[in-house]
XYZ file of N, CA and C in Angstrom:
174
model
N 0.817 -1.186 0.000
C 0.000 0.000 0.000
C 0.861 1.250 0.000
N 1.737 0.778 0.886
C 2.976 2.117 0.493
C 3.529 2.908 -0.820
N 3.310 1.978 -1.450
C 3.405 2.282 -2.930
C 2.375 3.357 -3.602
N 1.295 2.909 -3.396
C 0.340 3.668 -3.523
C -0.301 5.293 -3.170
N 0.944 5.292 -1.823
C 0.290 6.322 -1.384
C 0.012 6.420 0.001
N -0.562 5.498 0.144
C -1.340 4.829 1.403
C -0.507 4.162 2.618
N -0.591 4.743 3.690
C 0.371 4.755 5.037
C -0.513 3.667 6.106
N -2.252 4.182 5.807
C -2.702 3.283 6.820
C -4.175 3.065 6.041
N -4.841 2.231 7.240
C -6.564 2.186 6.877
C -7.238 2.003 8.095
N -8.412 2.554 8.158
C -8.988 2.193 9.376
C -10.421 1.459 9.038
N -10.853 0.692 10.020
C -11.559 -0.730 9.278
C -12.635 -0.069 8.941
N -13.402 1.295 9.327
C -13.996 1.568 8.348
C -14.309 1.577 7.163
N -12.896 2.729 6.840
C -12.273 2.563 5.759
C -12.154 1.345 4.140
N -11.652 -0.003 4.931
C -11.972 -0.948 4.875
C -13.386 -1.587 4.126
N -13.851 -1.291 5.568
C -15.313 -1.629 5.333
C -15.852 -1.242 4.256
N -15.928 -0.150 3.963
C -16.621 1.040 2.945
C -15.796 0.490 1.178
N -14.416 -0.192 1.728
C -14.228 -0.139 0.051
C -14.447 -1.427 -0.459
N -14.903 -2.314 0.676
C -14.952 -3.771 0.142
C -16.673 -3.819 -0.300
N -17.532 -2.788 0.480
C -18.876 -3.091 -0.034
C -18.783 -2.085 -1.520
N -17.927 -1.821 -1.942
C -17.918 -0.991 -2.994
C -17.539 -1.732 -3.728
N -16.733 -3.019 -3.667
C -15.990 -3.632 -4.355
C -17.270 -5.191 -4.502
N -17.580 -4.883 -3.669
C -18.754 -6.088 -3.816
C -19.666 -5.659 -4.350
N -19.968 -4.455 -4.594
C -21.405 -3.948 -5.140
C -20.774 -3.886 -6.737
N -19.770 -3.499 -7.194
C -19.005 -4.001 -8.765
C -18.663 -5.075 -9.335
N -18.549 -5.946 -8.300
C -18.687 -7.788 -8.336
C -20.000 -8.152 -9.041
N -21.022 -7.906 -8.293
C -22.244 -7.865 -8.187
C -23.148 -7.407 -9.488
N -22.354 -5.726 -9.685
C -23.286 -6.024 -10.911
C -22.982 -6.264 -12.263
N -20.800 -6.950 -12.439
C -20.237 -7.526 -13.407
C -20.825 -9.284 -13.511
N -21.324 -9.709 -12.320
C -21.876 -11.271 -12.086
C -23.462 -10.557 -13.072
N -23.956 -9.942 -12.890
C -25.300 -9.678 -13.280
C -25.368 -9.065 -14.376
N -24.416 -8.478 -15.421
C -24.559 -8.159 -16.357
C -24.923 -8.858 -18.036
N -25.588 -7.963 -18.480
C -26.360 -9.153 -19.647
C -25.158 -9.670 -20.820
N -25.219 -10.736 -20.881
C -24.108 -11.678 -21.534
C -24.710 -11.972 -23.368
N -25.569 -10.847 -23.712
C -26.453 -11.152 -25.032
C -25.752 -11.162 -26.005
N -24.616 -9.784 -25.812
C -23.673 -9.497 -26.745
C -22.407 -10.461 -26.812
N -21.824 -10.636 -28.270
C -20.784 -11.637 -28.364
C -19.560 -10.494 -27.549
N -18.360 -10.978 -26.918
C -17.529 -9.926 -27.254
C -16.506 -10.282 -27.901
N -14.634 -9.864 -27.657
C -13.831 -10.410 -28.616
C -13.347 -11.572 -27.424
N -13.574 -12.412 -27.045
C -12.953 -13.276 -26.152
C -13.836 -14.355 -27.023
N -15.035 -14.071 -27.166
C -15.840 -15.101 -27.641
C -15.179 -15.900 -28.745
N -14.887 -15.276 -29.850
C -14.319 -15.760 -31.345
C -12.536 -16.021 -30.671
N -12.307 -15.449 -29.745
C -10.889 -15.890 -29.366
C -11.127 -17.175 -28.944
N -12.149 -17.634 -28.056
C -12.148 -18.920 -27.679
C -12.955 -19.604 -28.647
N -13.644 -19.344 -29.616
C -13.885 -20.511 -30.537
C -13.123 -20.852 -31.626
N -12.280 -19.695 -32.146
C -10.747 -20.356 -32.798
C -9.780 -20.870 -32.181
N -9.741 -21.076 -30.552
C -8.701 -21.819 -30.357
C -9.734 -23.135 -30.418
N -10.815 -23.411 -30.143
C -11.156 -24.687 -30.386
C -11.153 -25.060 -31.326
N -11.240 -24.528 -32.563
C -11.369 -24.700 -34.035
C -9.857 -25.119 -34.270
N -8.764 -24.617 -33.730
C -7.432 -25.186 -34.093
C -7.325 -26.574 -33.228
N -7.299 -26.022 -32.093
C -7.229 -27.697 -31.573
C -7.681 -28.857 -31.863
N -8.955 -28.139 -32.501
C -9.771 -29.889 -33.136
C -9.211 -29.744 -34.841
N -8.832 -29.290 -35.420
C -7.663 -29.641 -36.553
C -6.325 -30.103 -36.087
N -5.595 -29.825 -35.177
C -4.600 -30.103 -34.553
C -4.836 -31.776 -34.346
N -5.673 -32.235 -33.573
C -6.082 -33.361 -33.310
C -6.388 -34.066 -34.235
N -7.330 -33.636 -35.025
C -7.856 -34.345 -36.471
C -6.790 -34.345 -37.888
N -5.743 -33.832 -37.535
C -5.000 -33.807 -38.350
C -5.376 -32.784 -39.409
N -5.812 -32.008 -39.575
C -6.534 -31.604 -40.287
C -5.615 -30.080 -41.233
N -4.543 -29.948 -40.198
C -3.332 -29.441 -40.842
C -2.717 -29.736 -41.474
């Protein structure tokens, strides 16, 4: 934390940034998953290679 800036905390303190940090947990767990993003096509071309890899298909 020293690094940062930050010398101390008091469990308030604490307190206050973990329900902040849980309430961004919370609504990244709850967010709508409708849209593709780029991870999506990242993970279905690595399956697409691996199952040529396997199948010989190279």
């Amino acid at each position: 934390m020293g690094t940062l800036g930050i010398n101390s905390l008091s469990k308030s303190q604490v307190s206050r940034m973990a329900e902040q940090l849980d309430e961004q947990v919370a609504a990244f767990r709850q967010r709508p998953l409708g849209q593709a993003g780029p991870f999506t096509f990242v993970a279905a071309d690595a399956l697409t290679i691996d199952r040529c890899v396997r199948t010989g298909a190279w």
